Amino acid sequence: MDVLLVNPRFNGASEVSPLSLECLAAPLLADELSVAIVDMDIGSEKEAQALLMEALEGGKPLIMGVTTLSGSIASALAACGTAKKIHPPIRTVLGGIHATVLHEEILRENKEVDVVVRGEGEETLPELMKGNFAMASLEKIAGISYRQGHRILCNPDRPLLKDLGDMPPPAFHILDNRCYRTRSLSSSRGCYHNCRFCSIQSLYQGIVRQEPLEKIFIGIRDLRSAGAKRIMFTDDNFTFHPRRVREICEMIIQERLAQGVELYVQGRLDDFCRQPVMAQWLSEAGFKAVYAGAESGAQEVLDRYGKGMTTGDTKRGVSYCIEQNLMPVVSFILFGPWDTVETMLKTIRLAKELFENGAEIAYTECLIPFPGTPVQAELEKDGKWKESGGVYYFESYTGIDMEWVLKVCNLARAMARLIYGDEPLFPVRRVYYEFSLLEYLLQGQVPPVYDSWLALLPTAGRDGALEADRRQIEAAMGDIL
């Protein structure tokens, strides 16, 4: 085997295929190189490790390329260490956003990594293969950092690909479709917006490039041929250009590409405010949902995030989508560096309102200040950026303890499961229930629904497991409230 590409483990629950590796594989295959992909983020940890070892022992690849996000860097480095132990001659290459931002630190602290590819890798990785990692060839390859003795050398940046159409379509056939609930496709790269918590700018510097329509057509066709039933357009912002959205939708309708498959996109709700008919185009073309970040229900927090939209935009955008039977799946960040209890309550109340009006809602408990983001830079400057064992977090500007927030969220989660867990629609309503409980818990109050539920429990002969859960919740409330 020439090249082994690895998607490192995050939580083992990935439902979407690793598009970045399929894109990397395509030009390598076009150069008639043998390529395999090991996705360690599906199945059990034992199964993932066995897949990696089998590929290393059986294939003896010349190069192993590993993509990295901040949440999976530990797994990526462990994979490189495993590769060096099993097959010492192998050359290990790290890429992705995290490696791009922290390339020097990674090389300085991790001898198991030979080269870091900064930015896009579709041109860089084939050049590494052709140069066979000879030092004379490494010096000529743009966009890489590497080790020479005790020195870390950083070659000049490689310009972004001028025309995405110059690259072959992603190698979708290289992965087993049965391993994924959803396959991914991209019609563009980059985003014009400047959300201060987003790391995309580290790669694309605010530049947006579009895939040719013909290549998008080929991508959907190939995924359908592979047996895909759900396709997610994982563009950084699919909805940024309404005319482009209309062209894609017209092509999908004309070529009947949505037959037998459900389509999904990632976009921004304020884009629908500027062009409400876009929701109709997407719905008519077979798109089932749009995934969008509202982030906060407090305008002052949105402004801190540099989101460039208002809470009113969120409400209007959601309504336009619902009117056209395009499900908005709206995500929130409950607690960030500038949040107070009051701003968190605004977020909860906005999310509940959207759900009651027909949207789906999701949330992450705390903002993660990823390296390379403006939020992280500000926090670090003010001495409030923290890192421990590869986990990034922050000290609040408002004095709220993050550990307290996480404990309250865990309590709401356990309480919702205890009170509502037997309902048939609990999976759909879970976040709504948790937010309803958090509304009281964040204010130091016992939710009335808990007292009502408790009053209905028999005083004798209670189920043992139920009683144990109740006692844990009572103890947690005593600790938190």
Coordinates of C-alpha atoms in Angstrom, one line a residue:
M1 CA 0.0 0.0 0.0
D2 CA 1.2 3.5 -0.8
V3 CA -0.9 5.7 1.4
L4 CA -3.1 5.0 4.5
L5 CA -5.4 7.8 5.4
V6 CA -6.8 7.8 9.0
N7 CA -9.8 9.5 10.6
P8 CA -8.8 9.4 14.3
R9 CA -11.2 8.5 17.1
F10 CA -13.4 11.2 18.7
N11 CA -16.2 9.4 20.4
G12 CA -16.8 6.4 18.2
A13 CA -20.3 7.6 17.3
S14 CA -19.7 9.2 14.0
E15 CA -22.6 8.8 11.6
V16 CA -21.1 10.9 8.7
S17 CA -18.3 9.8 6.4
P18 CA -15.0 11.7 6.6
L19 CA -15.3 13.7 3.4
S20 CA -11.8 15.4 3.8
L21 CA -10.1 12.0 3.5
E22 CA -12.2 11.0 0.5
C23 CA -11.1 14.3 -1.2
L24 CA -7.4 13.5 -0.3
A25 CA -7.7 10.0 -1.7
A26 CA -9.0 11.2 -5.1
P27 CA -5.8 12.8 -6.5
L28 CA -3.6 10.0 -5.1
L29 CA -5.7 7.4 -6.9
A30 CA -5.5 9.6 -10.0
D31 CA -1.7 9.2 -9.7
E32 CA -2.2 5.4 -9.7
L33 CA -1.2 5.1 -6.1
S34 CA -2.8 2.5 -3.8
V35 CA -4.9 4.1 -1.0
A36 CA -6.9 2.9 1.9
I37 CA -8.9 4.8 4.6
V38 CA -9.3 3.6 8.2
D39 CA -12.1 5.4 10.1
M40 CA -11.4 5.0 13.8
D41 CA -14.5 7.0 14.8
I42 CA -17.0 4.2 14.2
G43 CA -17.5 1.1 16.2
S44 CA -15.8 0.2 19.5
E45 CA -12.4 1.4 20.4
K46 CA -11.1 -2.1 20.3
E47 CA -12.5 -2.6 16.8
A48 CA -11.0 0.7 15.6
Q49 CA -7.6 -0.2 16.9
A50 CA -7.8 -3.6 15.3
L51 CA -8.7 -2.0 11.9
L52 CA -5.6 0.3 12.2
M53 CA -3.3 -2.5 13.1
E54 CA -4.6 -4.7 10.3
A55 CA -4.0 -2.0 7.7
L56 CA -0.5 -1.3 9.0
E57 CA 0.6 -4.9 9.3
G58 CA -1.0 -6.1 6.1
G59 CA -0.5 -3.1 3.9
K60 CA 2.8 -1.7 5.2
P61 CA 2.0 1.7 3.8
L62 CA 4.8 4.1 2.9
I63 CA 2.8 7.1 4.3
M64 CA 0.1 7.4 6.9
G65 CA -1.9 10.7 6.7
V66 CA -4.0 11.6 9.7
T67 CA -6.6 14.4 9.8
T68 CA -6.9 16.3 13.1
L69 CA -9.5 18.3 14.9
S70 CA -8.8 19.7 18.4
G71 CA -11.1 17.1 19.9
S72 CA -9.3 14.2 18.3
I73 CA -5.6 15.3 18.4
A74 CA -4.8 12.8 21.2
S75 CA -6.2 9.9 19.1
A76 CA -4.3 11.2 16.0
L77 CA -1.0 11.2 17.9
A78 CA -1.6 7.8 19.3
A79 CA -2.3 6.5 15.8
C80 CA 1.0 7.9 14.7
G81 CA 2.8 6.2 17.6
T82 CA 1.2 2.9 16.8
A83 CA 2.2 3.2 13.2
K84 CA 5.9 3.8 14.1
K85 CA 5.9 0.8 16.4
I86 CA 4.3 -1.6 14.0
H87 CA 6.0 -0.4 10.8
P88 CA 9.0 1.8 11.7
P89 CA 9.9 2.9 8.1
I90 CA 6.5 4.6 7.7
R91 CA 6.3 8.3 7.3
T92 CA 3.6 10.0 9.4
V93 CA 1.8 13.1 8.2
L94 CA -0.7 15.2 10.2
G95 CA -3.2 17.6 8.5
G96 CA -6.4 19.4 9.3
I97 CA -7.3 22.6 11.2
H98 CA -5.7 21.7 14.5
A99 CA -2.4 20.7 12.9
T100 CA -2.4 23.8 10.7
V101 CA -2.7 26.1 13.7
L102 CA -0.3 24.3 16.0
H103 CA 2.2 22.8 13.5
E104 CA 5.4 23.8 15.3
E105 CA 4.2 22.8 18.7
I106 CA 3.1 19.4 17.4
L107 CA 6.4 18.7 15.7
R108 CA 8.4 19.9 18.7
E109 CA 6.6 17.7 21.2
N110 CA 5.8 14.6 19.2
K111 CA 8.6 12.7 17.6
E112 CA 6.2 10.2 16.1
V113 CA 5.0 12.9 13.6
D114 CA 7.3 13.5 10.6
V115 CA 5.5 16.2 8.6
V116 CA 2.5 18.5 9.2
V117 CA 0.6 19.6 6.1
R118 CA -0.8 23.1 6.6
G119 CA -4.0 24.0 4.8
E120 CA -5.4 22.0 2.0
G121 CA -3.6 18.7 1.2
E122 CA -4.8 17.6 -2.2
E123 CA -1.7 18.9 -4.0
T124 CA 0.7 18.6 -1.1
L125 CA 0.3 14.9 -0.3
P126 CA 1.0 13.7 -3.9
E127 CA 4.1 15.9 -3.9
L128 CA 5.3 14.2 -0.7
M129 CA 4.8 10.8 -2.3
K130 CA 6.7 11.8 -5.4
G131 CA 9.6 13.3 -3.4
N132 CA 9.8 10.2 -1.2
F133 CA 10.4 12.4 1.8
A134 CA 14.0 13.2 0.7
M135 CA 15.2 16.3 2.5
A136 CA 16.0 18.0 -0.8
S137 CA 12.4 17.4 -2.0
L138 CA 10.9 18.5 1.3
E139 CA 12.5 21.9 1.0
K140 CA 10.7 22.5 -2.2
I141 CA 7.1 21.6 -1.1
A142 CA 5.0 24.5 -0.1
G143 CA 2.6 24.3 2.9
I144 CA 4.5 21.8 5.0
S145 CA 6.4 21.9 8.3
Y146 CA 8.9 19.3 9.2
R147 CA 11.8 18.4 11.4
Q148 CA 15.5 18.6 10.4
G149 CA 17.6 17.3 13.2
H150 CA 16.5 19.5 16.2
R151 CA 15.1 22.2 14.0
I152 CA 11.5 22.8 13.0
L153 CA 11.4 24.0 9.4
C154 CA 8.2 25.8 8.1
N155 CA 8.1 26.2 4.3
P156 CA 6.0 29.0 2.8
D157 CA 2.3 28.6 2.8
R158 CA 0.7 26.9 -0.2
P159 CA -1.9 29.1 -1.9
L160 CA -5.5 27.8 -1.7
L161 CA -6.6 25.8 -4.7
K162 CA -7.7 28.3 -7.3
D163 CA -10.3 26.1 -9.0
L164 CA -11.9 23.2 -7.0
G165 CA -12.9 21.8 -10.4
D166 CA -9.2 20.9 -11.1
M167 CA -9.5 18.2 -8.4
P168 CA -11.1 14.9 -9.2
P169 CA -14.4 14.1 -7.4
P170 CA -14.1 12.6 -3.9
A171 CA -13.3 8.9 -3.8
F172 CA -16.6 7.8 -2.3
H173 CA -16.2 4.2 -3.4
I174 CA -13.2 3.7 -1.0
L175 CA -15.5 3.6 2.1
D176 CA -18.2 1.1 2.9
N177 CA -21.5 2.9 2.7
R178 CA -23.0 0.5 5.3
C179 CA -20.9 2.0 8.0
Y180 CA -22.6 5.4 7.8
R181 CA -26.1 6.7 8.4
T182 CA -25.2 9.8 6.3
R183 CA -22.7 10.5 3.5
S184 CA -21.2 13.9 3.1
L185 CA -20.7 16.2 0.1
S186 CA -19.5 19.8 -0.4
S187 CA -20.5 22.3 -3.0
S188 CA -18.1 25.0 -1.7
R189 CA -15.3 25.7 0.8
G190 CA -15.0 28.7 3.1
C191 CA -17.3 31.3 4.6
Y192 CA -17.5 35.1 4.3
H193 CA -18.6 35.6 7.9
N194 CA -16.3 36.2 10.9
C195 CA -17.8 34.3 13.8
R196 CA -15.1 34.7 16.5
F197 CA -15.4 31.1 17.8
C198 CA -15.0 29.5 14.4
S199 CA -11.7 28.0 13.2
I200 CA -12.6 27.9 9.5
Q201 CA -10.8 31.2 8.9
S202 CA -7.6 29.5 10.0
L203 CA -7.8 27.5 6.8
Y204 CA -9.6 29.7 4.3
Q205 CA -9.0 33.3 5.4
G206 CA -12.5 34.4 4.5
I207 CA -12.2 33.2 0.9
V208 CA -15.1 31.2 -0.6
R209 CA -14.7 28.9 -3.6
Q210 CA -17.4 26.9 -5.4
E211 CA -17.4 23.5 -6.9
P212 CA -18.6 23.2 -10.5
L213 CA -22.2 22.1 -10.9
E214 CA -21.1 19.1 -12.9
K215 CA -18.9 17.9 -10.1
I216 CA -21.8 18.2 -7.6
F217 CA -23.9 16.2 -10.0
I218 CA -21.2 13.5 -10.1
G219 CA -20.9 13.5 -6.3
I220 CA -24.6 12.9 -5.7
R221 CA -24.8 10.3 -8.5
D222 CA -21.8 8.4 -7.1
L223 CA -23.1 8.5 -3.5
R224 CA -26.5 7.2 -4.7
S225 CA -24.7 4.4 -6.6
A226 CA -22.9 3.5 -3.4
G227 CA -26.2 3.1 -1.7
A228 CA -26.4 6.3 0.2
K229 CA -29.9 7.2 1.6
R230 CA -29.0 10.4 3.3
I231 CA -26.6 13.1 1.9
M232 CA -25.4 16.1 3.9
F233 CA -23.9 19.1 2.2
T234 CA -21.3 20.0 4.8
D235 CA -20.3 23.3 3.2
D236 CA -19.2 25.9 5.8
N237 CA -22.2 27.8 4.6
F238 CA -24.3 26.3 1.8
T239 CA -26.9 29.2 1.8
F240 CA -24.5 32.2 1.4
H241 CA -25.4 32.7 -2.4
P242 CA -29.1 32.4 -3.2
R243 CA -28.6 32.3 -7.0
R244 CA -26.1 29.4 -6.5
V245 CA -28.6 27.6 -4.3
R246 CA -31.2 28.0 -6.9
E247 CA -28.9 26.6 -9.6
I248 CA -28.1 23.5 -7.5
C249 CA -31.8 22.9 -6.7
E250 CA -32.8 23.2 -10.4
M251 CA -30.1 20.7 -11.3
I252 CA -31.2 18.3 -8.7
I253 CA -34.8 18.5 -9.9
Q254 CA -34.0 18.3 -13.6
E255 CA -31.7 15.3 -13.1
R256 CA -34.0 13.7 -10.5
L257 CA -31.1 13.3 -8.2
A258 CA -33.2 13.3 -5.0
Q259 CA -35.1 10.1 -5.9
G260 CA -34.5 7.6 -3.1
V261 CA -32.3 9.9 -1.0
E262 CA -32.8 12.6 1.6
L263 CA -30.7 15.7 1.3
Y264 CA -29.5 18.0 4.1
V265 CA -27.5 21.3 4.3
Q266 CA -25.7 23.5 6.7
G267 CA -26.5 27.2 6.4
R268 CA -27.4 30.4 8.2
L269 CA -30.8 31.5 9.2
D270 CA -30.2 35.2 8.3
D271 CA -29.6 34.1 4.7
F272 CA -33.3 33.0 4.5
C273 CA -34.3 36.4 5.8
R274 CA -32.5 38.0 2.9
Q275 CA -34.1 35.6 0.4
P276 CA -37.1 33.8 1.9
V277 CA -37.9 31.9 -1.3
M278 CA -34.7 29.9 -0.9
A279 CA -36.5 27.7 1.6
Q280 CA -39.0 26.8 -1.1
W281 CA -36.3 26.0 -3.6
L282 CA -34.6 23.7 -1.2
S283 CA -37.8 21.9 -0.1
E284 CA -38.9 21.4 -3.7
A285 CA -35.5 19.9 -4.6
G286 CA -35.8 17.3 -1.9
F287 CA -33.9 18.8 1.0
K288 CA -35.4 17.8 4.3
A289 CA -33.6 20.0 6.8
V290 CA -31.2 22.9 7.3
Y291 CA -28.7 22.8 10.2
A292 CA -27.9 26.3 11.5
G293 CA -26.3 27.8 14.5
A294 CA -28.3 30.5 16.4
E295 CA -25.7 30.3 19.3
S296 CA -27.5 32.5 21.8
G297 CA -30.8 34.2 22.6
A298 CA -29.0 37.2 24.0
Q299 CA -28.1 39.9 21.5
E300 CA -25.2 41.1 23.6
V301 CA -23.6 37.6 23.4
L302 CA -24.2 37.3 19.7
D303 CA -22.4 40.6 19.2
R304 CA -19.5 39.3 21.3
Y305 CA -19.4 36.2 19.1
G306 CA -19.3 38.4 15.9
K307 CA -22.2 36.4 14.6
G308 CA -23.5 39.3 12.4
M309 CA -27.2 38.5 13.0
T310 CA -29.9 39.2 15.5
T311 CA -32.3 37.0 17.5
G312 CA -35.0 38.4 15.3
D313 CA -33.2 37.0 12.2
T314 CA -33.2 33.6 14.0
K315 CA -37.0 33.7 14.5
R316 CA -37.8 34.9 11.0
G317 CA -35.4 32.4 9.3
V318 CA -36.9 29.5 11.3
S319 CA -40.4 30.6 10.3
Y320 CA -39.5 30.8 6.6
C321 CA -38.1 27.3 6.6
I322 CA -41.1 25.8 8.5
E323 CA -43.5 27.4 6.1
Q324 CA -41.9 25.4 3.3
N325 CA -41.6 22.1 5.2
L326 CA -37.9 22.5 5.5
M327 CA -37.0 21.5 9.0
P328 CA -34.7 24.0 10.7
V329 CA -32.3 22.2 13.2
V330 CA -31.1 25.0 15.3
S331 CA -28.1 24.7 17.7
F332 CA -27.2 26.9 20.7
I333 CA -24.2 27.4 22.9
L334 CA -25.6 27.6 26.4
F335 CA -22.6 29.1 28.2
G336 CA -19.8 31.2 26.8
P337 CA -17.2 33.5 28.3
W338 CA -19.6 36.5 28.5
D339 CA -22.8 34.7 29.6
T340 CA -24.7 35.4 32.8
V341 CA -27.6 33.4 34.2
E342 CA -29.9 36.0 32.6
T343 CA -28.3 35.5 29.1
M344 CA -28.5 31.8 29.5
L345 CA -32.2 32.1 30.3
K346 CA -32.7 34.2 27.2
T347 CA -31.1 31.4 25.1
I348 CA -33.2 28.7 26.8
R349 CA -36.4 30.7 26.2
L350 CA -35.6 31.4 22.5
A351 CA -34.8 27.8 21.9
K352 CA -38.1 26.6 23.6
E353 CA -40.0 29.1 21.5
L354 CA -38.5 27.8 18.3
F355 CA -39.3 24.2 19.3
E356 CA -42.9 25.1 20.1
N357 CA -43.1 26.7 16.6
G358 CA -41.9 23.5 14.9
A359 CA -38.1 23.6 14.8
E360 CA -35.7 21.0 16.2
I361 CA -33.2 22.3 18.7
A362 CA -29.8 21.1 20.0
Y363 CA -27.2 22.6 22.2
T364 CA -23.7 22.3 23.6
E365 CA -23.2 23.1 27.2
C366 CA -20.1 25.4 26.9
L367 CA -18.2 27.2 24.1
I368 CA -14.9 25.5 23.3
P369 CA -12.2 28.2 22.6
F370 CA -10.4 26.3 19.9
P371 CA -6.8 27.3 19.1
G372 CA -6.5 29.7 16.2
T373 CA -9.9 31.4 16.8
P374 CA -10.3 35.1 17.7
V375 CA -12.1 34.1 20.9
Q376 CA -9.2 32.0 22.0
A377 CA -6.7 34.8 21.3
E378 CA -8.8 37.3 23.4
L379 CA -9.1 34.8 26.2
E380 CA -5.4 34.0 26.2
K381 CA -4.5 37.7 26.2
D382 CA -6.7 38.2 29.3
G383 CA -5.4 35.1 31.0
K384 CA -8.7 33.3 30.8
W385 CA -7.9 30.6 28.2
K386 CA -7.3 27.2 29.8
E387 CA -6.0 23.9 28.5
S388 CA -5.7 20.6 30.4
G389 CA -4.9 17.3 28.7
G390 CA -5.9 18.5 25.3
V391 CA -9.2 19.9 26.6
Y392 CA -9.8 23.6 25.9
Y393 CA -11.9 25.7 28.2
F394 CA -12.2 29.2 29.7
E395 CA -12.6 31.2 32.8
S396 CA -15.8 33.3 32.6
Y397 CA -15.6 37.1 32.5
T398 CA -18.9 37.2 34.6
G399 CA -17.6 35.0 37.4
I400 CA -19.8 32.0 36.7
D401 CA -18.0 28.7 37.5
M402 CA -18.0 26.4 34.4
E403 CA -18.0 23.3 36.6
W404 CA -21.3 24.6 38.2
V405 CA -22.9 25.0 34.8
L406 CA -21.9 21.5 33.7
K407 CA -23.2 20.1 37.0
V408 CA -26.6 21.9 36.5
C409 CA -26.7 20.6 32.9
N410 CA -26.1 17.0 34.1
L411 CA -28.8 17.4 36.7
A412 CA -31.3 18.6 34.2
R413 CA -30.4 15.7 31.9
A414 CA -30.9 13.1 34.6
M415 CA -34.1 14.8 35.8
A416 CA -35.5 14.9 32.3
R417 CA -34.7 11.2 31.8
L418 CA -36.3 10.3 35.1
I419 CA -39.5 12.3 34.7
Y420 CA -40.1 11.9 30.9
G421 CA -37.9 9.0 29.8
D422 CA -40.8 6.6 29.3
E423 CA -42.6 8.9 26.9
P424 CA -42.6 7.6 23.3
L425 CA -41.5 11.0 21.9
F426 CA -38.8 11.6 24.6
P427 CA -35.9 11.4 22.1
V428 CA -37.6 14.2 20.0
R429 CA -38.5 16.4 23.0
R430 CA -35.4 15.7 25.2
V431 CA -33.7 19.0 24.7
Y432 CA -36.9 20.9 25.2
Y433 CA -37.5 19.1 28.5
E434 CA -33.9 19.7 29.6
F435 CA -34.2 23.4 28.9
S436 CA -37.5 23.6 30.7
L437 CA -35.8 22.2 33.8
L438 CA -32.7 24.3 33.4
E439 CA -34.9 27.4 33.4
Y440 CA -35.5 26.8 37.1
L441 CA -32.2 25.1 38.1
L442 CA -30.1 27.9 36.8
Q443 CA -32.0 30.3 39.1
G444 CA -31.5 28.0 42.1
Q445 CA -35.0 26.7 42.1
V446 CA -36.5 23.2 42.2
P447 CA -38.6 22.7 39.0
P448 CA -42.3 22.5 39.9
V449 CA -42.7 19.5 37.6
Y450 CA -40.2 17.6 39.7
D451 CA -42.2 18.2 42.8
S452 CA -45.4 17.2 41.0
W453 CA -43.7 14.0 39.7
L454 CA -42.4 13.2 43.2
A455 CA -45.9 13.7 44.7
L456 CA -47.3 11.0 42.4
L457 CA -44.7 8.4 43.5
P458 CA -45.9 5.8 46.0
T459 CA -44.3 6.1 49.4
A460 CA -43.8 2.4 49.7
G461 CA -42.7 -0.4 47.4
R462 CA -40.9 1.9 45.0
D463 CA -38.8 0.5 42.2
G464 CA -35.2 0.1 43.4
A465 CA -33.6 1.6 40.4
L466 CA -36.1 4.5 40.4
E467 CA -35.4 5.2 44.0
A468 CA -31.7 5.1 43.5
D469 CA -32.0 7.7 40.7
R470 CA -34.3 9.9 42.8
R471 CA -31.7 9.9 45.7
Q472 CA -28.9 10.8 43.3
I473 CA -31.0 13.7 42.0
E474 CA -31.8 14.9 45.5
A475 CA -28.1 14.7 46.4
A476 CA -27.2 16.7 43.3
M477 CA -29.8 19.3 44.0
G478 CA -28.5 19.7 47.5
D479 CA -25.0 20.2 46.2
I480 CA -25.9 22.6 43.4
L481 CA -28.8 24.6 44.7

